[in-house]
Amino acid sequence: MIKIALPKGRLGQKILSLFGVNNISRKLIFNLPDFNISCLWVKPFDVPVYVELGTADAGIVGSDVLMERDCDVYELLSMNAGKCRISVAAPDNFSDDADNVLKVATELPKIASDYFASLGRMVDIIPLRGSTELAAITGLAHVIVDIVETGETLRANNLREIAKITDISGKVIVNKSAYKFKRSEIDTFIRKVHEIIYPL
């Protein structure tokens, strides 16, 4: 079996449901014999690390994680699963003052920094590990940079999208060394994933 790192959370659950697995146990390693894979159930931001260092032969992860973490892996397939966007959001009454430093709360500090640098905007990045909406509601930050799927959470908290940074989706990534020695098995896995994601 080849080892696949899957991200805990919505994307990982979507992938497993596509594989026909709906009951996820508490095990961190489990097998999917029909796909000839052994799955490692890891935190999303750790998926590229497991793949780059060879503990996993391949992984499925959001492109936001790849943008945030510079890892030396192959990207072999883009998936519809997990498709959403990274956006800048602010309170409904927000008005930007270009003369002041913009306080930005986010779980994606590199992406946020790169985006505002491309605009030439001076910012103070406030790294958070969740519930970034609260930072804008309480005044900790002027705006947030976050992943948006439907926008319902933003609207429920009187926030609105003011700019889209980029679209993101799930990616299949592969360890470079594993792809040399297990190319046939990995290509078979990717072909099966492609057939599930893009059925004829």
PDB file of C-alpha atoms in Angstrom:
ATOM      1  CA  MET A   1       0.000   0.000   0.000  1.00  0.00           C
ATOM      2  CA  ILE A   2       1.061   3.575  -0.564  1.00  0.00           C
ATOM      3  CA  LYS A   3       0.708   6.006   2.323  1.00  0.00           C
ATOM      4  CA  ILE A   4      -1.541   9.045   1.851  1.00  0.00           C
ATOM      5  CA  ALA A   5      -1.696  12.001   4.246  1.00  0.00           C
ATOM      6  CA  LEU A   6      -5.266  13.285   4.536  1.00  0.00           C
ATOM      7  CA  PRO A   7      -6.231  16.541   6.263  1.00  0.00           C
ATOM      8  CA  LYS A   8      -8.499  16.434   9.287  1.00  0.00           C
ATOM      9  CA  GLY A   9     -11.567  18.617   8.851  1.00  0.00           C
ATOM     10  CA  ARG A  10     -13.984  19.396   6.041  1.00  0.00           C
ATOM     11  CA  LEU A  11     -11.689  18.670   3.103  1.00  0.00           C
ATOM     12  CA  GLY A  12     -10.533  15.334   4.486  1.00  0.00           C
ATOM     13  CA  GLN A  13     -14.104  14.306   5.280  1.00  0.00           C
ATOM     14  CA  LYS A  14     -15.218  15.241   1.767  1.00  0.00           C
ATOM     15  CA  ILE A  15     -12.429  13.167   0.265  1.00  0.00           C
ATOM     16  CA  LEU A  16     -13.255  10.145   2.423  1.00  0.00           C
ATOM     17  CA  SER A  17     -16.954  10.430   1.563  1.00  0.00           C
ATOM     18  CA  LEU A  18     -15.982  10.387  -2.125  1.00  0.00           C
ATOM     19  CA  PHE A  19     -14.071   7.188  -1.366  1.00  0.00           C
ATOM     20  CA  GLY A  20     -17.246   5.783   0.186  1.00  0.00           C
ATOM     21  CA  VAL A  21     -16.089   6.163   3.795  1.00  0.00           C
ATOM     22  CA  ASN A  22     -18.659   7.939   5.970  1.00  0.00           C
ATOM     23  CA  ASN A  23     -17.785   6.697   9.444  1.00  0.00           C
ATOM     24  CA  ILE A  24     -14.394   8.072  10.474  1.00  0.00           C
ATOM     25  CA  SER A  25     -12.885   6.350  13.485  1.00  0.00           C
ATOM     26  CA  ARG A  26     -10.519   7.920  15.983  1.00  0.00           C
ATOM     27  CA  LYS A  27      -7.613   6.016  14.489  1.00  0.00           C
ATOM     28  CA  LEU A  28      -4.863   8.178  13.027  1.00  0.00           C
ATOM     29  CA  ILE A  29      -3.814   5.456  10.575  1.00  0.00           C
ATOM     30  CA  PHE A  30      -6.362   3.353   8.671  1.00  0.00           C
ATOM     31  CA  ASN A  31      -6.460   1.401   5.416  1.00  0.00           C
ATOM     32  CA  LEU A  32      -8.651   1.696   2.327  1.00  0.00           C
ATOM     33  CA  PRO A  33      -7.968  -1.667   0.652  1.00  0.00           C
ATOM     34  CA  ASP A  34     -10.106  -0.899  -2.422  1.00  0.00           C
ATOM     35  CA  PHE A  35      -7.754   1.975  -3.232  1.00  0.00           C
ATOM     36  CA  ASN A  36      -4.581   0.169  -2.083  1.00  0.00           C
ATOM     37  CA  ILE A  37      -3.780   3.007   0.330  1.00  0.00           C
ATOM     38  CA  SER A  38      -3.007   3.505   3.977  1.00  0.00           C
ATOM     39  CA  CYS A  39      -4.236   6.865   5.272  1.00  0.00           C
ATOM     40  CA  LEU A  40      -2.517   9.111   7.796  1.00  0.00           C
ATOM     41  CA  TRP A  41      -5.090  11.438   9.416  1.00  0.00           C
ATOM     42  CA  VAL A  42      -3.175  14.659  10.163  1.00  0.00           C
ATOM     43  CA  LYS A  43      -3.745  18.369  10.679  1.00  0.00           C
ATOM     44  CA  PRO A  44      -4.058  20.215   7.350  1.00  0.00           C
ATOM     45  CA  PHE A  45      -0.940  22.355   7.812  1.00  0.00           C
ATOM     46  CA  ASP A  46       1.114  19.223   8.521  1.00  0.00           C
ATOM     47  CA  VAL A  47       0.171  17.350   5.330  1.00  0.00           C
ATOM     48  CA  PRO A  48       2.932  18.891   3.153  1.00  0.00           C
ATOM     49  CA  VAL A  49       5.518  18.159   5.862  1.00  0.00           C
ATOM     50  CA  TYR A  50       4.597  14.465   6.033  1.00  0.00           C
ATOM     51  CA  VAL A  51       4.792  14.282   2.231  1.00  0.00           C
ATOM     52  CA  GLU A  52       7.987  16.299   1.775  1.00  0.00           C
ATOM     53  CA  LEU A  53       9.859  14.293   4.419  1.00  0.00           C
ATOM     54  CA  GLY A  54       8.642  10.973   3.003  1.00  0.00           C
ATOM     55  CA  THR A  55       6.517   9.663   5.870  1.00  0.00           C
ATOM     56  CA  ALA A  56       3.646   9.798   3.376  1.00  0.00           C
ATOM     57  CA  ASP A  57       4.085   9.042  -0.315  1.00  0.00           C
ATOM     58  CA  ALA A  58       1.361  11.495  -1.271  1.00  0.00           C
ATOM     59  CA  GLY A  59      -1.206  13.761   0.318  1.00  0.00           C
ATOM     60  CA  ILE A  60      -4.349  15.739  -0.304  1.00  0.00           C
ATOM     61  CA  VAL A  61      -4.344  19.302   0.945  1.00  0.00           C
ATOM     62  CA  GLY A  62      -5.835  22.715   0.251  1.00  0.00           C
ATOM     63  CA  SER A  63      -3.872  24.994  -2.054  1.00  0.00           C
ATOM     64  CA  ASP A  64      -3.978  27.624   0.719  1.00  0.00           C
ATOM     65  CA  VAL A  65      -1.713  25.394   2.818  1.00  0.00           C
ATOM     66  CA  LEU A  66       0.715  25.044  -0.088  1.00  0.00           C
ATOM     67  CA  MET A  67       0.757  28.826  -0.535  1.00  0.00           C
ATOM     68  CA  GLU A  68       1.370  29.339   3.174  1.00  0.00           C
ATOM     69  CA  ARG A  69       4.043  26.646   3.545  1.00  0.00           C
ATOM     70  CA  ASP A  70       6.920  26.364   1.089  1.00  0.00           C
ATOM     71  CA  CYS A  71       7.392  22.614   0.698  1.00  0.00           C
ATOM     72  CA  ASP A  72       9.340  20.780  -1.979  1.00  0.00           C
ATOM     73  CA  VAL A  73       6.711  18.425  -3.424  1.00  0.00           C
ATOM     74  CA  TYR A  74       5.080  17.671  -6.753  1.00  0.00           C
ATOM     75  CA  GLU A  75       1.537  18.950  -7.345  1.00  0.00           C
ATOM     76  CA  LEU A  76      -0.108  16.430  -9.662  1.00  0.00           C
ATOM     77  CA  LEU A  77      -3.860  17.002  -9.519  1.00  0.00           C
ATOM     78  CA  SER A  78      -6.226  19.842  -8.709  1.00  0.00           C
ATOM     79  CA  MET A  79      -9.574  18.790  -7.297  1.00  0.00           C
ATOM     80  CA  ASN A  80     -13.049  20.287  -7.167  1.00  0.00           C
ATOM     81  CA  ALA A  81     -13.381  19.037  -3.590  1.00  0.00           C
ATOM     82  CA  GLY A  82     -12.780  21.751  -1.035  1.00  0.00           C
ATOM     83  CA  LYS A  83     -13.139  24.553  -3.561  1.00  0.00           C
ATOM     84  CA  CYS A  84     -13.541  27.959  -1.929  1.00  0.00           C
ATOM     85  CA  ARG A  85     -11.650  31.267  -1.788  1.00  0.00           C
ATOM     86  CA  ILE A  86      -9.356  33.373   0.358  1.00  0.00           C
ATOM     87  CA  SER A  87     -10.830  36.813   0.912  1.00  0.00           C
ATOM     88  CA  VAL A  88     -10.389  40.016   2.839  1.00  0.00           C
ATOM     89  CA  ALA A  89     -13.432  40.728   5.002  1.00  0.00           C
ATOM     90  CA  ALA A  90     -14.387  43.647   7.216  1.00  0.00           C
ATOM     91  CA  PRO A  91     -17.291  44.948   9.320  1.00  0.00           C
ATOM     92  CA  ASP A  92     -20.189  46.355   7.326  1.00  0.00           C
ATOM     93  CA  ASN A  93     -19.274  49.902   8.401  1.00  0.00           C
ATOM     94  CA  PHE A  94     -15.558  49.564   7.543  1.00  0.00           C
ATOM     95  CA  SER A  95     -13.878  52.399   5.636  1.00  0.00           C
ATOM     96  CA  ASP A  96     -10.183  52.138   4.874  1.00  0.00           C
ATOM     97  CA  ASP A  97      -7.847  55.005   5.747  1.00  0.00           C
ATOM     98  CA  ALA A  98      -4.707  54.613   3.630  1.00  0.00           C
ATOM     99  CA  ASP A  99      -2.784  56.964   5.936  1.00  0.00           C
ATOM    100  CA  ASN A 100      -2.990  54.489   8.827  1.00  0.00           C
ATOM    101  CA  VAL A 101      -1.475  51.058   9.221  1.00  0.00           C
ATOM    102  CA  LEU A 102      -4.147  48.437   8.540  1.00  0.00           C
ATOM    103  CA  LYS A 103      -4.477  45.784  11.249  1.00  0.00           C
ATOM    104  CA  VAL A 104      -5.108  42.375   9.645  1.00  0.00           C
ATOM    105  CA  ALA A 105      -6.029  39.254  11.624  1.00  0.00           C
ATOM    106  CA  THR A 106      -5.533  35.918   9.894  1.00  0.00           C
ATOM    107  CA  GLU A 107      -4.596  32.263  10.084  1.00  0.00           C
ATOM    108  CA  LEU A 108      -2.663  32.801   6.836  1.00  0.00           C
ATOM    109  CA  PRO A 109       0.016  35.406   7.653  1.00  0.00           C
ATOM    110  CA  LYS A 110       2.241  34.725   4.622  1.00  0.00           C
ATOM    111  CA  ILE A 111      -0.617  34.917   2.137  1.00  0.00           C
ATOM    112  CA  ALA A 112      -1.973  38.068   3.796  1.00  0.00           C
ATOM    113  CA  SER A 113       1.454  39.731   3.900  1.00  0.00           C
ATOM    114  CA  ASP A 114       2.169  38.907   0.258  1.00  0.00           C
ATOM    115  CA  TYR A 115      -1.224  40.197  -0.846  1.00  0.00           C
ATOM    116  CA  PHE A 116      -1.018  43.543   0.908  1.00  0.00           C
ATOM    117  CA  ALA A 117       2.637  43.958  -0.105  1.00  0.00           C
ATOM    118  CA  SER A 118       1.527  43.590  -3.735  1.00  0.00           C
ATOM    119  CA  LEU A 119      -0.825  46.524  -3.124  1.00  0.00           C
ATOM    120  CA  GLY A 120       1.865  48.578  -1.393  1.00  0.00           C
ATOM    121  CA  ARG A 121      -0.361  48.733   1.692  1.00  0.00           C
ATOM    122  CA  MET A 122       1.224  49.050   5.132  1.00  0.00           C
ATOM    123  CA  VAL A 123      -0.221  46.410   7.442  1.00  0.00           C
ATOM    124  CA  ASP A 124       0.195  44.955  10.894  1.00  0.00           C
ATOM    125  CA  ILE A 125      -0.412  41.206  10.639  1.00  0.00           C
ATOM    126  CA  ILE A 126      -2.023  39.620  13.718  1.00  0.00           C
ATOM    127  CA  PRO A 127      -1.635  35.812  13.501  1.00  0.00           C
ATOM    128  CA  LEU A 128      -4.535  33.848  14.996  1.00  0.00           C
ATOM    129  CA  ARG A 129      -5.416  30.150  15.140  1.00  0.00           C
ATOM    130  CA  GLY A 130      -9.133  30.311  14.471  1.00  0.00           C
ATOM    131  CA  SER A 131     -12.272  32.458  14.811  1.00  0.00           C
ATOM    132  CA  THR A 132     -10.700  35.346  12.935  1.00  0.00           C
ATOM    133  CA  GLU A 133     -14.170  36.899  12.560  1.00  0.00           C
ATOM    134  CA  LEU A 134     -14.058  37.722  16.269  1.00  0.00           C
ATOM    135  CA  ALA A 135     -10.981  39.890  15.726  1.00  0.00           C
ATOM    136  CA  ALA A 136     -12.917  42.169  13.388  1.00  0.00           C
ATOM    137  CA  ILE A 137     -16.035  42.194  15.567  1.00  0.00           C
ATOM    138  CA  THR A 138     -14.137  43.185  18.724  1.00  0.00           C
ATOM    139  CA  GLY A 139     -11.862  45.734  17.063  1.00  0.00           C
ATOM    140  CA  LEU A 140      -8.682  43.708  17.529  1.00  0.00           C
ATOM    141  CA  ALA A 141      -8.204  44.091  13.773  1.00  0.00           C
ATOM    142  CA  HIS A 142      -9.642  46.321  11.064  1.00  0.00           C
ATOM    143  CA  VAL A 143     -10.007  43.449   8.591  1.00  0.00           C
ATOM    144  CA  ILE A 144      -9.443  39.712   8.387  1.00  0.00           C
ATOM    145  CA  VAL A 145      -8.017  37.424   5.719  1.00  0.00           C
ATOM    146  CA  ASP A 146      -9.817  34.113   5.828  1.00  0.00           C
ATOM    147  CA  ILE A 147     -11.104  31.162   3.835  1.00  0.00           C
ATOM    148  CA  VAL A 148     -14.666  31.720   2.633  1.00  0.00           C
ATOM    149  CA  GLU A 149     -16.934  28.992   1.315  1.00  0.00           C
ATOM    150  CA  THR A 150     -20.507  30.321   1.414  1.00  0.00           C
ATOM    151  CA  GLY A 151     -20.029  33.589   3.314  1.00  0.00           C
ATOM    152  CA  GLU A 152     -22.769  32.695   5.793  1.00  0.00           C
ATOM    153  CA  THR A 153     -20.502  33.040   8.850  1.00  0.00           C
ATOM    154  CA  LEU A 154     -19.414  36.488   7.696  1.00  0.00           C
ATOM    155  CA  ARG A 155     -22.985  37.659   7.155  1.00  0.00           C
ATOM    156  CA  ALA A 156     -24.101  36.229  10.507  1.00  0.00           C
ATOM    157  CA  ASN A 157     -21.477  38.414  12.191  1.00  0.00           C
ATOM    158  CA  ASN A 158     -22.148  41.600  10.186  1.00  0.00           C
ATOM    159  CA  LEU A 159     -18.998  41.212   8.085  1.00  0.00           C
ATOM    160  CA  ARG A 160     -18.628  41.482   4.324  1.00  0.00           C
ATOM    161  CA  GLU A 161     -16.070  40.460   1.731  1.00  0.00           C
ATOM    162  CA  ILE A 162     -14.218  43.473   0.388  1.00  0.00           C
ATOM    163  CA  ALA A 163     -11.674  41.676  -1.822  1.00  0.00           C
ATOM    164  CA  LYS A 164     -10.977  38.187  -3.122  1.00  0.00           C
ATOM    165  CA  ILE A 165      -7.318  37.218  -2.962  1.00  0.00           C
ATOM    166  CA  THR A 166      -7.509  33.883  -4.777  1.00  0.00           C
ATOM    167  CA  ASP A 167      -9.576  30.767  -5.371  1.00  0.00           C
ATOM    168  CA  ILE A 168      -8.390  27.617  -3.621  1.00  0.00           C
ATOM    169  CA  SER A 169      -9.097  23.920  -4.002  1.00  0.00           C
ATOM    170  CA  GLY A 170      -7.825  20.533  -2.961  1.00  0.00           C
ATOM    171  CA  LYS A 171      -4.503  19.365  -4.430  1.00  0.00           C
ATOM    172  CA  VAL A 172      -2.881  15.967  -4.674  1.00  0.00           C
ATOM    173  CA  ILE A 173       0.781  16.337  -3.762  1.00  0.00           C
ATOM    174  CA  VAL A 174       3.497  13.702  -4.013  1.00  0.00           C
ATOM    175  CA  ASN A 175       6.889  13.101  -2.436  1.00  0.00           C
ATOM    176  CA  LYS A 176       9.533  13.495  -5.157  1.00  0.00           C
ATOM    177  CA  SER A 177      11.535  10.424  -4.185  1.00  0.00           C
ATOM    178  CA  ALA A 178       8.430   8.254  -3.784  1.00  0.00           C
ATOM    179  CA  TYR A 179       7.302   9.268  -7.257  1.00  0.00           C
ATOM    180  CA  LYS A 180      10.508   7.851  -8.697  1.00  0.00           C
ATOM    181  CA  PHE A 181      10.209   4.473  -6.972  1.00  0.00           C
ATOM    182  CA  LYS A 182       6.420   4.051  -6.646  1.00  0.00           C
ATOM    183  CA  ARG A 183       5.289   5.892  -9.734  1.00  0.00           C
ATOM    184  CA  SER A 184       2.994   3.128 -10.989  1.00  0.00           C
ATOM    185  CA  GLU A 185       1.152   2.810  -7.666  1.00  0.00           C
ATOM    186  CA  ILE A 186       0.886   6.580  -7.198  1.00  0.00           C
ATOM    187  CA  ASP A 187      -0.327   7.123 -10.771  1.00  0.00           C
ATOM    188  CA  THR A 188      -2.961   4.418 -10.244  1.00  0.00           C
ATOM    189  CA  PHE A 189      -4.156   6.171  -7.077  1.00  0.00           C
ATOM    190  CA  ILE A 190      -4.277   9.555  -8.817  1.00  0.00           C
ATOM    191  CA  ARG A 191      -6.182   8.030 -11.736  1.00  0.00           C
ATOM    192  CA  LYS A 192      -8.766   6.588  -9.328  1.00  0.00           C
ATOM    193  CA  VAL A 193      -9.107   9.955  -7.580  1.00  0.00           C
ATOM    194  CA  HIS A 194      -9.516  11.688 -10.945  1.00  0.00           C
ATOM    195  CA  GLU A 195     -12.251   9.216 -11.940  1.00  0.00           C
ATOM    196  CA  ILE A 196     -14.132   9.972  -8.706  1.00  0.00           C
ATOM    197  CA  ILE A 197     -13.726  13.740  -8.911  1.00  0.00           C
ATOM    198  CA  TYR A 198     -14.305  14.061 -12.652  1.00  0.00           C
ATOM    199  CA  PRO A 199     -16.633  11.169 -13.619  1.00  0.00           C
ATOM    200  CA  LEU A 200     -17.492  10.769 -17.294  1.00  0.00           C
TER     201      LEU A 200
END
